[in-house]
mmCIF file with all atom_site columns, C-alpha atoms in Angstrom:
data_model
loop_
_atom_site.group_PDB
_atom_site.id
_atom_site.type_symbol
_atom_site.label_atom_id
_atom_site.label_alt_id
_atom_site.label_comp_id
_atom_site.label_asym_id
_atom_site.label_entity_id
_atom_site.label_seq_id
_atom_site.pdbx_PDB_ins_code
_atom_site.Cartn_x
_atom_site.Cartn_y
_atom_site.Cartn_z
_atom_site.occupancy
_atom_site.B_iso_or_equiv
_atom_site.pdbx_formal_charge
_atom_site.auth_seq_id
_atom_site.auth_comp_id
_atom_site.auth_asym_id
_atom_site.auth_atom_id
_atom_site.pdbx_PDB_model_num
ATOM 1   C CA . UNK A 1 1   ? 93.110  133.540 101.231 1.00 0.00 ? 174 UNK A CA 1
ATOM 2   C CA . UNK A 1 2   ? 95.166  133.350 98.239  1.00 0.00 ? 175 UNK A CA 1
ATOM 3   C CA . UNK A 1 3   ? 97.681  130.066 98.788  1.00 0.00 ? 176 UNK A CA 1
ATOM 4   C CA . UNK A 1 4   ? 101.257 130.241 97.756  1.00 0.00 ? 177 UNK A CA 1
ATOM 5   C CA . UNK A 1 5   ? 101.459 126.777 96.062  1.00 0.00 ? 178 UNK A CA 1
ATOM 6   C CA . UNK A 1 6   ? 99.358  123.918 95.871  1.00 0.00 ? 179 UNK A CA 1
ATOM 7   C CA . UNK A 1 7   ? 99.941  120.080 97.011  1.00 0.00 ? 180 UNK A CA 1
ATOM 8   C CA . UNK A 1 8   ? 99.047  117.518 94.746  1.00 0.00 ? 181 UNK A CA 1
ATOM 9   C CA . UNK A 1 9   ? 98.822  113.503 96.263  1.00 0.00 ? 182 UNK A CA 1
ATOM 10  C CA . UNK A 1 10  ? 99.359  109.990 94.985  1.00 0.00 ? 183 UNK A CA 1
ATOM 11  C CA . UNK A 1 11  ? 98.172  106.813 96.378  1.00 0.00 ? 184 UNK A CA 1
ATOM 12  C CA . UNK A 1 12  ? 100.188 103.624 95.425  1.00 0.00 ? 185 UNK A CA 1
ATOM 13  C CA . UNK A 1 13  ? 98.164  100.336 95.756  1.00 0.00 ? 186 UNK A CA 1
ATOM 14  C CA . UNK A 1 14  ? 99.712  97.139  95.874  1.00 0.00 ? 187 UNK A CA 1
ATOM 15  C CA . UNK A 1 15  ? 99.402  93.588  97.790  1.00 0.00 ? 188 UNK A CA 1
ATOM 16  C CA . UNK A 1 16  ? 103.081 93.629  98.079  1.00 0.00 ? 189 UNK A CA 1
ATOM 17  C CA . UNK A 1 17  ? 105.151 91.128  100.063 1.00 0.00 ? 190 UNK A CA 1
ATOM 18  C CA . UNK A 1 18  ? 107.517 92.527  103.155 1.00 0.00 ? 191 UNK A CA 1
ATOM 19  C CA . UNK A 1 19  ? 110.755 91.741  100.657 1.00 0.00 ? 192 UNK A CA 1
ATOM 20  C CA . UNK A 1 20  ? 109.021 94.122  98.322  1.00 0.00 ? 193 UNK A CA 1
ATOM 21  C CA . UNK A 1 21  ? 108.212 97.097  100.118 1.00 0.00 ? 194 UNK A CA 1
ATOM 22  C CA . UNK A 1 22  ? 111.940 98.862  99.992  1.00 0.00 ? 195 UNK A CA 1
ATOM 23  C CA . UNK A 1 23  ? 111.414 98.522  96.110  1.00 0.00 ? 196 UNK A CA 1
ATOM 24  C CA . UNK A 1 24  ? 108.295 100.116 96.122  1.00 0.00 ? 197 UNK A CA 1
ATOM 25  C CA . UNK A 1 25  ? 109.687 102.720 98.699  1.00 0.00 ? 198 UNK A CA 1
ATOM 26  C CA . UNK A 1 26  ? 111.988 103.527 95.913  1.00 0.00 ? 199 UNK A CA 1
ATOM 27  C CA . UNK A 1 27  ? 110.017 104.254 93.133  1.00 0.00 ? 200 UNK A CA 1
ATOM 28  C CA . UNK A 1 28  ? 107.293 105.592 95.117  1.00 0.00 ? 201 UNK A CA 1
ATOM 29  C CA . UNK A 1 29  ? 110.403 108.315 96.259  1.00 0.00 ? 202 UNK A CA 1
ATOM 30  C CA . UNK A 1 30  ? 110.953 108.322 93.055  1.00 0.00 ? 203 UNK A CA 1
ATOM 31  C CA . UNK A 1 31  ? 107.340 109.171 91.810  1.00 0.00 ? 204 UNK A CA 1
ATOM 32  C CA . UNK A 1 32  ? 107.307 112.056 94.033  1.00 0.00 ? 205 UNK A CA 1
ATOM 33  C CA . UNK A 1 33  ? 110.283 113.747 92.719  1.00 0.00 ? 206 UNK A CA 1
ATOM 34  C CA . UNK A 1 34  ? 109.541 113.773 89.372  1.00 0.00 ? 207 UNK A CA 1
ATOM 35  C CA . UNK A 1 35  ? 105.805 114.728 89.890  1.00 0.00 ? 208 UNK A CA 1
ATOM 36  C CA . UNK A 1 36  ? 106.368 116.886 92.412  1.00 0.00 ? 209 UNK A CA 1
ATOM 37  C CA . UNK A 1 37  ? 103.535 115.557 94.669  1.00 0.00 ? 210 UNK A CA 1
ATOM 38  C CA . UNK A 1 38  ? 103.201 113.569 98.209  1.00 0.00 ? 211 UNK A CA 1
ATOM 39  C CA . UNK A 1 39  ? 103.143 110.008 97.430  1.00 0.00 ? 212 UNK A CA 1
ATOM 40  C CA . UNK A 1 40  ? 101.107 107.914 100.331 1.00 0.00 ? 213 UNK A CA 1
ATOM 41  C CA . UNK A 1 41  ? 101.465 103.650 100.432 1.00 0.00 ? 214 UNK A CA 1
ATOM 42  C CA . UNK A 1 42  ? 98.906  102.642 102.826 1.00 0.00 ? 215 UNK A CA 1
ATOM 43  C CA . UNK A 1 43  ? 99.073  98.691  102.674 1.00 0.00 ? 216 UNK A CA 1
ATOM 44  C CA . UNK A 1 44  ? 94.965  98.329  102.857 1.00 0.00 ? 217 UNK A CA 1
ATOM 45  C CA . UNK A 1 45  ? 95.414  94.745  101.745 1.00 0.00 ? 218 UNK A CA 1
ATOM 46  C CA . UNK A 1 46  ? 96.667  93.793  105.845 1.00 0.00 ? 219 UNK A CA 1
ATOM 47  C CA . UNK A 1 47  ? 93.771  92.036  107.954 1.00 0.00 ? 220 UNK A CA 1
ATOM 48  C CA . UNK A 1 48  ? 95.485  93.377  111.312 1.00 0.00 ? 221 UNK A CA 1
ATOM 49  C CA . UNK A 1 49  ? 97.879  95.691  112.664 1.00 0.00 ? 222 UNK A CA 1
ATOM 50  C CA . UNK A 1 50  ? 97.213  99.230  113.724 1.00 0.00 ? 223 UNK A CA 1
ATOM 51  C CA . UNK A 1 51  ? 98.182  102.483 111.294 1.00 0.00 ? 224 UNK A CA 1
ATOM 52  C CA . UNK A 1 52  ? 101.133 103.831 111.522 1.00 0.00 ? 225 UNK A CA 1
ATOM 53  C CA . UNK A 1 53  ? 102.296 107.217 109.502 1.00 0.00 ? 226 UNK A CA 1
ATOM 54  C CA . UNK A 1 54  ? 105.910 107.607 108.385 1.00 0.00 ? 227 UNK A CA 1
ATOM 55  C CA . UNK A 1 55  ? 107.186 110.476 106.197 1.00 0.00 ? 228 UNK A CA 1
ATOM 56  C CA . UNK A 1 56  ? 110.345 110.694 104.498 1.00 0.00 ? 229 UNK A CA 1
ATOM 57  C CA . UNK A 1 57  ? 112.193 112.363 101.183 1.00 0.00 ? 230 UNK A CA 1
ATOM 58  C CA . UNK A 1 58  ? 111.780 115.951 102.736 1.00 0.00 ? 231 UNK A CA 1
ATOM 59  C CA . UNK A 1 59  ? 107.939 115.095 103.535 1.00 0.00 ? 232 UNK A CA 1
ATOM 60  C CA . UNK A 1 60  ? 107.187 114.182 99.840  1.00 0.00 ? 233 UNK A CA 1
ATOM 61  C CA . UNK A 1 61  ? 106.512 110.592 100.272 1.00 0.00 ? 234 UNK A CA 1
ATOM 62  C CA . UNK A 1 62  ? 103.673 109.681 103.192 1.00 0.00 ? 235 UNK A CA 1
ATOM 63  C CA . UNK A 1 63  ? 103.269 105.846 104.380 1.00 0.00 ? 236 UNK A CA 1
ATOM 64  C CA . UNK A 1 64  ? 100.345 105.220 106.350 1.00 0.00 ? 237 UNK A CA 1
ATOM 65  C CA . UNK A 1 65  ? 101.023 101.528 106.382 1.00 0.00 ? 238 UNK A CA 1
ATOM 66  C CA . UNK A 1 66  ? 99.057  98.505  108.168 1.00 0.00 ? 239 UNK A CA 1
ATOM 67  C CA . UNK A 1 67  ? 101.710 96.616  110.779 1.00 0.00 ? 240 UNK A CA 1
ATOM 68  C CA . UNK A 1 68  ? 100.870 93.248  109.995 1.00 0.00 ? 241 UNK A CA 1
ATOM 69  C CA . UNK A 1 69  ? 100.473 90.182  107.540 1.00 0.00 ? 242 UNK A CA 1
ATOM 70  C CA . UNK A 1 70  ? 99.954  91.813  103.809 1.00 0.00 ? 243 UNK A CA 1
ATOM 71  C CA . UNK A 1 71  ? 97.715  88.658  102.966 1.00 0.00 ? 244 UNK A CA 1
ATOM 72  C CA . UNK A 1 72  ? 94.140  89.658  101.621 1.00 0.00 ? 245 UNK A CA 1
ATOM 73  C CA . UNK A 1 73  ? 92.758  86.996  104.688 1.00 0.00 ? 246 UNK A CA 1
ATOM 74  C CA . UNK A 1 74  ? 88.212  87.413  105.332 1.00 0.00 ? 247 UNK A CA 1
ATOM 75  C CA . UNK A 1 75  ? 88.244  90.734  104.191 1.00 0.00 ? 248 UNK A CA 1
ATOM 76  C CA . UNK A 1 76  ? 85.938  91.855  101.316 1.00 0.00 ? 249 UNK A CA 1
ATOM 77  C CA . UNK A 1 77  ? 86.066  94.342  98.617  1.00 0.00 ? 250 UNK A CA 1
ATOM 78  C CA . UNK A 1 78  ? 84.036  96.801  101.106 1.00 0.00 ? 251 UNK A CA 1
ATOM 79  C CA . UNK A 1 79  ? 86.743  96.130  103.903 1.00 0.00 ? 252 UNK A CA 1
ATOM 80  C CA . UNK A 1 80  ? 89.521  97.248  101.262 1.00 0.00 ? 253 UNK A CA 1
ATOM 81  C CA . UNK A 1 81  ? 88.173  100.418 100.103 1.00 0.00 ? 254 UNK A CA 1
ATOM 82  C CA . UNK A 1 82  ? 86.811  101.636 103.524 1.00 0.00 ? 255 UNK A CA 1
ATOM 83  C CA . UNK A 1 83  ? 90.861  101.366 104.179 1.00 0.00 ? 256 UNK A CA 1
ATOM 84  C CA . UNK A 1 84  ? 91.532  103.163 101.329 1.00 0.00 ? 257 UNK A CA 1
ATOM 85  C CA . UNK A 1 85  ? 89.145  106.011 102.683 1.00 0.00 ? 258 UNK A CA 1
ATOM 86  C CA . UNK A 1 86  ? 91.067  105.955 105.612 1.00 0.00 ? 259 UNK A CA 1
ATOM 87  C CA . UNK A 1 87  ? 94.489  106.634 103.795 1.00 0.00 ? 260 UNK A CA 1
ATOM 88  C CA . UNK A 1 88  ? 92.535  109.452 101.379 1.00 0.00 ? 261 UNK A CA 1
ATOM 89  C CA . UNK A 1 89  ? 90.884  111.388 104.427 1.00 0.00 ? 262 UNK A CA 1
ATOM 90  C CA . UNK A 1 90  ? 94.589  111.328 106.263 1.00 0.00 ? 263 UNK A CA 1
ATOM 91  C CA . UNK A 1 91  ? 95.892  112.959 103.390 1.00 0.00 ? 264 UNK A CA 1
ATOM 92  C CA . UNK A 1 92  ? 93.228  115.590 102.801 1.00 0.00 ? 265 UNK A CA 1
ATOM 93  C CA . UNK A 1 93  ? 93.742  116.081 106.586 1.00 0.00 ? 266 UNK A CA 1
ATOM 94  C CA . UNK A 1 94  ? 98.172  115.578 106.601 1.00 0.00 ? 267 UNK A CA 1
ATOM 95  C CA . UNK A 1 95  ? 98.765  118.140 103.219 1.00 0.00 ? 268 UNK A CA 1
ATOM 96  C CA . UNK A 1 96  ? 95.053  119.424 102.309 1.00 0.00 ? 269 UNK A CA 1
ATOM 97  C CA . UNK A 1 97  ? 95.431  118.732 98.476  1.00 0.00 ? 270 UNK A CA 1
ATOM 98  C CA . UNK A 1 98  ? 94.290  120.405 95.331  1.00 0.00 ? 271 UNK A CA 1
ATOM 99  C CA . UNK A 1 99  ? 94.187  116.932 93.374  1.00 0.00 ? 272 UNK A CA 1
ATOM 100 C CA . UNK A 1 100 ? 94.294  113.274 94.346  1.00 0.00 ? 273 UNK A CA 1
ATOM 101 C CA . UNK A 1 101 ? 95.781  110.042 91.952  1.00 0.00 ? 274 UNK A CA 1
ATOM 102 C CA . UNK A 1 102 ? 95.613  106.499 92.047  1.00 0.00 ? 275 UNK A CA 1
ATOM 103 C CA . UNK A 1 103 ? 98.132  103.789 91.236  1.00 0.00 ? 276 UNK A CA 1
ATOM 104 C CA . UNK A 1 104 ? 97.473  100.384 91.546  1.00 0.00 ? 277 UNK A CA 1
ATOM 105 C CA . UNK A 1 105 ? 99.850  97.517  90.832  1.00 0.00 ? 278 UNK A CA 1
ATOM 106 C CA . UNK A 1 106 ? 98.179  93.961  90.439  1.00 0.00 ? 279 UNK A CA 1
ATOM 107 C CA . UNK A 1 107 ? 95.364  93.454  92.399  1.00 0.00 ? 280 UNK A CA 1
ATOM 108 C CA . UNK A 1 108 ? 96.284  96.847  93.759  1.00 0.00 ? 281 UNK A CA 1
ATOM 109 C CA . UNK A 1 109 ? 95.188  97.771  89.799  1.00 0.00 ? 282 UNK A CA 1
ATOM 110 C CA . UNK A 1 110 ? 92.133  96.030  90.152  1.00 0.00 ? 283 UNK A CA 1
ATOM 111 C CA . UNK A 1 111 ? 90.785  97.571  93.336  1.00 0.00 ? 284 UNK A CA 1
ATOM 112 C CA . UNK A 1 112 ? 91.943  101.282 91.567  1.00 0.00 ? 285 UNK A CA 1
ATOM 113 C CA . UNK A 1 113 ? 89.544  100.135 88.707  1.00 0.00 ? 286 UNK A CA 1
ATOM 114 C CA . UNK A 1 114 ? 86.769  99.575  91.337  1.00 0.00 ? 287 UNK A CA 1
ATOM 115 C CA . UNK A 1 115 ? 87.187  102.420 93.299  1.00 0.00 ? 288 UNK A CA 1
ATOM 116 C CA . UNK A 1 116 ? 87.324  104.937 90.690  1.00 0.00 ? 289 UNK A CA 1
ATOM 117 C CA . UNK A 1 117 ? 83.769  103.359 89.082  1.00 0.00 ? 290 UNK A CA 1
ATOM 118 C CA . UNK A 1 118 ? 82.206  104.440 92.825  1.00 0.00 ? 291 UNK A CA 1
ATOM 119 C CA . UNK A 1 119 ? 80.037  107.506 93.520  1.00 0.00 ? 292 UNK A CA 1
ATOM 120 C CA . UNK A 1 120 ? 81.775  107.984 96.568  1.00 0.00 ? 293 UNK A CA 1
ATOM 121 C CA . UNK A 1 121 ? 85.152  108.099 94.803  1.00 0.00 ? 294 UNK A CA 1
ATOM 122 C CA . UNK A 1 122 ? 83.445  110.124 91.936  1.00 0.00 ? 295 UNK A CA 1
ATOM 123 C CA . UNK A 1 123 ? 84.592  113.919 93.502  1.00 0.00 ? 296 UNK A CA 1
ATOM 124 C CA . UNK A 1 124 ? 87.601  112.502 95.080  1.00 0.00 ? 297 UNK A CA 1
ATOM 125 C CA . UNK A 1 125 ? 89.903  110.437 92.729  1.00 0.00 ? 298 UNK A CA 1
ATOM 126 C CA . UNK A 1 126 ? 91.083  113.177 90.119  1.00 0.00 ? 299 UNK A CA 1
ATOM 127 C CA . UNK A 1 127 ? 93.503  110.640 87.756  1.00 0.00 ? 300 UNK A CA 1
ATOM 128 C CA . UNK A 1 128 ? 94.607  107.169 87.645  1.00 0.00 ? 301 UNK A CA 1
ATOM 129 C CA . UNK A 1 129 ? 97.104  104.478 86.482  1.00 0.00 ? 302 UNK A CA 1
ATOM 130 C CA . UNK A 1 130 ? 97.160  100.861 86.582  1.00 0.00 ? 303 UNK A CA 1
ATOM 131 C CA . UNK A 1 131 ? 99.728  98.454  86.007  1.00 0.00 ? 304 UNK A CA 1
ATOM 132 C CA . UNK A 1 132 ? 98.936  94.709  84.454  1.00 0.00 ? 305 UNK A CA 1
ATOM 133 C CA . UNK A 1 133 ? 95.527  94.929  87.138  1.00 0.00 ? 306 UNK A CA 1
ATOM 134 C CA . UNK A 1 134 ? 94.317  91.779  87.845  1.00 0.00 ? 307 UNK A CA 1
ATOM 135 C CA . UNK A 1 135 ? 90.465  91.628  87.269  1.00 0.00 ? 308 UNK A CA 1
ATOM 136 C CA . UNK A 1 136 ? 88.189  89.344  85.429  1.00 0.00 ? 309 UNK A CA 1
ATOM 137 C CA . UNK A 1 137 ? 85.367  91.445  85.261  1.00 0.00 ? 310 UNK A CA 1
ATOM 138 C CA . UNK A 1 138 ? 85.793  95.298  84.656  1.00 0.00 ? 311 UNK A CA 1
ATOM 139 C CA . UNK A 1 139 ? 83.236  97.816  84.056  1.00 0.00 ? 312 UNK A CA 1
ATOM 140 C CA . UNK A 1 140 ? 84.219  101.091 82.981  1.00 0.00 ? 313 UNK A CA 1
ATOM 141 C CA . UNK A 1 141 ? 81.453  103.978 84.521  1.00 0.00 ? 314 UNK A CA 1
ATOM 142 C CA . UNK A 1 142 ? 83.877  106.313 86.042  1.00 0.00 ? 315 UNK A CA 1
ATOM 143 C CA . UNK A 1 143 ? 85.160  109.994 84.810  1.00 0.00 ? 316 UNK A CA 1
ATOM 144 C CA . UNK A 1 144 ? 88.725  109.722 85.966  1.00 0.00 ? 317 UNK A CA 1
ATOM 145 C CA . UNK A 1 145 ? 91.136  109.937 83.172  1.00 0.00 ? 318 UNK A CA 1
ATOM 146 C CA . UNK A 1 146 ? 92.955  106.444 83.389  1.00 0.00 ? 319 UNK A CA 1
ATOM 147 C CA . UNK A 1 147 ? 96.823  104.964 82.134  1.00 0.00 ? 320 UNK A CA 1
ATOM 148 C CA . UNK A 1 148 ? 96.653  101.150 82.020  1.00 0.00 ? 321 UNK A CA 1
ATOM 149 C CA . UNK A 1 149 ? 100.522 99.835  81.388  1.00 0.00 ? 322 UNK A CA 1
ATOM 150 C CA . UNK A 1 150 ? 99.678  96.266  80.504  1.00 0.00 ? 323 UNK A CA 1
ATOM 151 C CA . UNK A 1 151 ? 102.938 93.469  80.272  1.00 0.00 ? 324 UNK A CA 1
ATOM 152 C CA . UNK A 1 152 ? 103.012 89.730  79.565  1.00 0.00 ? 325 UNK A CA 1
ATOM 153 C CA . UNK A 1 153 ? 102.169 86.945  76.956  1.00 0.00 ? 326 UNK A CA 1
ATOM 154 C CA . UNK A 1 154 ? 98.219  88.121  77.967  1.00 0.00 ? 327 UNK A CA 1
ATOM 155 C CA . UNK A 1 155 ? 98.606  91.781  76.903  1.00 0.00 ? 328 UNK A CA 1
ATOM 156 C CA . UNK A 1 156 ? 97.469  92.387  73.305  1.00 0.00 ? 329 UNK A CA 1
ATOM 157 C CA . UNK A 1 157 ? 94.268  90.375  74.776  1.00 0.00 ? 330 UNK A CA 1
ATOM 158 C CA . UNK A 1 158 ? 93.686  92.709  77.734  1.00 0.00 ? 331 UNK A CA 1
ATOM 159 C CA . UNK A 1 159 ? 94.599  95.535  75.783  1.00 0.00 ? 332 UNK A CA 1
ATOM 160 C CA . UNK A 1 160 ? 91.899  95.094  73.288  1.00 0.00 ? 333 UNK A CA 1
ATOM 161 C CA . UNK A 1 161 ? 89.420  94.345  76.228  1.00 0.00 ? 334 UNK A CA 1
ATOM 162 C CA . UNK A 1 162 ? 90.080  97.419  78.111  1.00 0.00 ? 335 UNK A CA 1
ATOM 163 C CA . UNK A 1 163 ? 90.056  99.625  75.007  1.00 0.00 ? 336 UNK A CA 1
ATOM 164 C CA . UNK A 1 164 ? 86.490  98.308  73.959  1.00 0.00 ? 337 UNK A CA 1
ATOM 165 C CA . UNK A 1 165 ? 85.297  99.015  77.902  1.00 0.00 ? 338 UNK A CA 1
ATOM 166 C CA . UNK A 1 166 ? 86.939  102.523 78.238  1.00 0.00 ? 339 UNK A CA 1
ATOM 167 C CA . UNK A 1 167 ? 85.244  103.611 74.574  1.00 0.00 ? 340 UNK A CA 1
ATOM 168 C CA . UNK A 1 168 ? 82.231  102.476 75.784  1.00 0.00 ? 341 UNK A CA 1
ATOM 169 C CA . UNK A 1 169 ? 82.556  104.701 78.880  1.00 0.00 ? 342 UNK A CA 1
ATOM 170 C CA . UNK A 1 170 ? 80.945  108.092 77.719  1.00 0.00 ? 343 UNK A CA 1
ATOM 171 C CA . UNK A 1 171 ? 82.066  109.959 80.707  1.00 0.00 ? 344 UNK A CA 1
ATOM 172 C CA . UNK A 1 172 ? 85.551  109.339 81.150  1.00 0.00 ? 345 UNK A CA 1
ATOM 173 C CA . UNK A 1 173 ? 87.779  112.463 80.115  1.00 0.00 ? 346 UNK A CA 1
ATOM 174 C CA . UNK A 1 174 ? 90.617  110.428 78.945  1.00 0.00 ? 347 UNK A CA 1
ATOM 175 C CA . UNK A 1 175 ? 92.578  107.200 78.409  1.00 0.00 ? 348 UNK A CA 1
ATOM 176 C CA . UNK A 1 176 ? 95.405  105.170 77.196  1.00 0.00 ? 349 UNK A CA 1
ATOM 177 C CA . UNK A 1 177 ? 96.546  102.198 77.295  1.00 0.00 ? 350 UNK A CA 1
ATOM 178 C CA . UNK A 1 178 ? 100.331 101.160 76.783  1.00 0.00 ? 351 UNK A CA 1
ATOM 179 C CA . UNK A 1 179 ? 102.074 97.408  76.457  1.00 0.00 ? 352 UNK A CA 1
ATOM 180 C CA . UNK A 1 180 ? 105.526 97.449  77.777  1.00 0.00 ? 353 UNK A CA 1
ATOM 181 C CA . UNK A 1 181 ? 106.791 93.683  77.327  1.00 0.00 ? 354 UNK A CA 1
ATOM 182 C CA . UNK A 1 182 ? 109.296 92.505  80.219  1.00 0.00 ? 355 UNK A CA 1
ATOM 183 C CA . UNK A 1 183 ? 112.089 89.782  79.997  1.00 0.00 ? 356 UNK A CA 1
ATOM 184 C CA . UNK A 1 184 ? 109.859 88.237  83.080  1.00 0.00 ? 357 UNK A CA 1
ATOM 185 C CA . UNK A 1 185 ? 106.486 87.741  81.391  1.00 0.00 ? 358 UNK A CA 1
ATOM 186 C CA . UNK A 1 186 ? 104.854 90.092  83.865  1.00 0.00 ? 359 UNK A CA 1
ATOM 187 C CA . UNK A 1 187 ? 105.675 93.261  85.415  1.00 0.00 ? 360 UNK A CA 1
ATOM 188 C CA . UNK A 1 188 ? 107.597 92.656  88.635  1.00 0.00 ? 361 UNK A CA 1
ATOM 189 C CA . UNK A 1 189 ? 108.329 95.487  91.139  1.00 0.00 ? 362 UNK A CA 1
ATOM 190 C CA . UNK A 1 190 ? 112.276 95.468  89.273  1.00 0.00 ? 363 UNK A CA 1
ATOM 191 C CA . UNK A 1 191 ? 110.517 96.456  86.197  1.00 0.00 ? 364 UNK A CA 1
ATOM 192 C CA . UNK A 1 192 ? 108.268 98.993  87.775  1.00 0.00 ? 365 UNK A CA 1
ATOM 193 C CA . UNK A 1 193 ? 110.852 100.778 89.235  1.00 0.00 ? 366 UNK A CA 1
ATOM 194 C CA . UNK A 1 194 ? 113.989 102.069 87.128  1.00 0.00 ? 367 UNK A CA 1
ATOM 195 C CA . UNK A 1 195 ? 115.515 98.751  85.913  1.00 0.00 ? 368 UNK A CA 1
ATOM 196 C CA . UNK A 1 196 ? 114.890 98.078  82.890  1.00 0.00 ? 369 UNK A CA 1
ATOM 197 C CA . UNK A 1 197 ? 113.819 99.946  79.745  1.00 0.00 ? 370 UNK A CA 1
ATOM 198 C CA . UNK A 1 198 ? 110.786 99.438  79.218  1.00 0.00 ? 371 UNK A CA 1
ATOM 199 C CA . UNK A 1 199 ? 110.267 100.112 83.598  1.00 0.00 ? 372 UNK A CA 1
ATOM 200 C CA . UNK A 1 200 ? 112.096 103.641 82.475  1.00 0.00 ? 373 UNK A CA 1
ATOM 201 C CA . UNK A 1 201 ? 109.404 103.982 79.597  1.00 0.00 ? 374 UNK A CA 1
ATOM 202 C CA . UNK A 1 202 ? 106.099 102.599 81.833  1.00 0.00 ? 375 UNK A CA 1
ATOM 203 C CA . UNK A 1 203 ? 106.958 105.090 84.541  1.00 0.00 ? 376 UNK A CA 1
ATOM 204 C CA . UNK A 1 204 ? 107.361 108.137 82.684  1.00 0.00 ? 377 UNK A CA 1
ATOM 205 C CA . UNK A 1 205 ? 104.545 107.398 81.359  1.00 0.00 ? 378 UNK A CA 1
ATOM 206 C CA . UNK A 1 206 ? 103.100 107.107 84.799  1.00 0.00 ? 379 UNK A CA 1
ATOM 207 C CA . UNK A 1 207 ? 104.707 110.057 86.360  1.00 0.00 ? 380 UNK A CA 1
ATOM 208 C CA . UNK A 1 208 ? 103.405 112.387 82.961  1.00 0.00 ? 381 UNK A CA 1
ATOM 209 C CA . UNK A 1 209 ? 100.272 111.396 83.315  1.00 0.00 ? 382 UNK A CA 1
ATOM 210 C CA . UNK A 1 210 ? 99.751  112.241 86.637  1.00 0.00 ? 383 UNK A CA 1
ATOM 211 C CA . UNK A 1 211 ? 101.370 115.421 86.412  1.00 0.00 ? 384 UNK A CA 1
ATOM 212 C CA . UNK A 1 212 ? 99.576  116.554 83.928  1.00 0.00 ? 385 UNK A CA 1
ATOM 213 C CA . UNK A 1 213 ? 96.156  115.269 85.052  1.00 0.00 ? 386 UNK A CA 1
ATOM 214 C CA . UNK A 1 214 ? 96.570  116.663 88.890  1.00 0.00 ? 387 UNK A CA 1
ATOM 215 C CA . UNK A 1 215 ? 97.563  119.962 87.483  1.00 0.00 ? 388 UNK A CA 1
ATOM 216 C CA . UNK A 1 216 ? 94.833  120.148 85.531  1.00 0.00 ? 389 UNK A CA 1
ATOM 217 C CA . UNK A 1 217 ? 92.586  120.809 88.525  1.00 0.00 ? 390 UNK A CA 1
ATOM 218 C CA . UNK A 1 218 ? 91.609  123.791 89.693  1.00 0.00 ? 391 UNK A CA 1
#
């Protein structure tokens, strides 16, 4: 059976706090109309609640969010991204897509970095971005082509640090890696959303490369 059009999906990681979540609503709305694809936000980071689904912006943006406290309390890196899993297999099931992306934000970032170096990601993560990810030790092994928007006085530094790790990586398709300074030092959820300048710059960055990376799949 021939289909008529094809679905592409985005996952946005972050440990966000409840004041936060409306802002990350936004631009994950956002994100969805400019890239044309269903945009989940499962908050994996909870340690209690039960799933709940909510779907707004014409079915465009999916939330499977955890109802509870968003702190990261006895739960390990295994815990995280079996939760992840969870959010990936309800979209595959919700909107059966073509292509799958990750965005992580923070230690949302970090956990992107992980997951996408995992065999068991390997066939299922398709393109990723990363904003300033919090990680002190990063290996690069996976083959998903990966944006990393870096901000703060500690950029140039990570910059050159993730550069030397993804060149060292000979089976990832693609990368970049972008600095976008902020009035703030670091890269808030303000400045990843439509804000500021340089938030209007590091998301159309972000949107592009997803589009054209989840496109690219056949």
């Amino acid at each position: 059976t021939v289909r008529e059009f094809e679905t592409h999906a985005v996952i946005l990681l972050s440990k966000f706090s409840a004041e936060k979540k409306e802002e990350m609503r936004k631009y994950a709305s956002e994100f969805a109309y400019i890239s044309d694809c269903v945009v989940s936000i499962p908050d994996v980071f909870s340690n209690e609640g039960n799933l709940e689904e909510n779907r707004t912006n014409g079915g465009k943006e999916a939330r499977l969010e955890m109802k509870g406290p968003t702190d990261l309390v006895d739960m390990s890196v295994e815990e995280v991204l079996n939760r992840l899993k969870v959010a990936i297999n309800f979209l595959k099931k919700e909107y059966k897509p073509v292509s799958i992306g990750l965005v992580g934000f923070d230690f949302g970032g970090a956990l992107v970095l992980d997951a996408i170096n995992r065999r068991d990601f390997e066939d299922v993560v398709d393109a990723a971005v990363v904003y300033s990810p919090i990680t002190e030790h990063f290996e690069s092994k996976g083959s998903a082509p990966i944006l990393t928007i870096l901000s703060g006085r500690e950029s140039e530094t990570a910059a050159a640090i993730f550069k030397h790790k993804f060149a060292s990586n000979a089976l990832i398709q693609d990368y970049m890696i972008r600095l976008f300074p902020s009035d703030g030092g670091e890269l808030d959820f303000d400045v990843e959303g439509l804000h500021s300048e340089n938030g209007k710059k590091a998301f159309q960055f972000a949107t592009a490369w997803m589009e054209i990376y989840l496109q690219k799949v056949n």
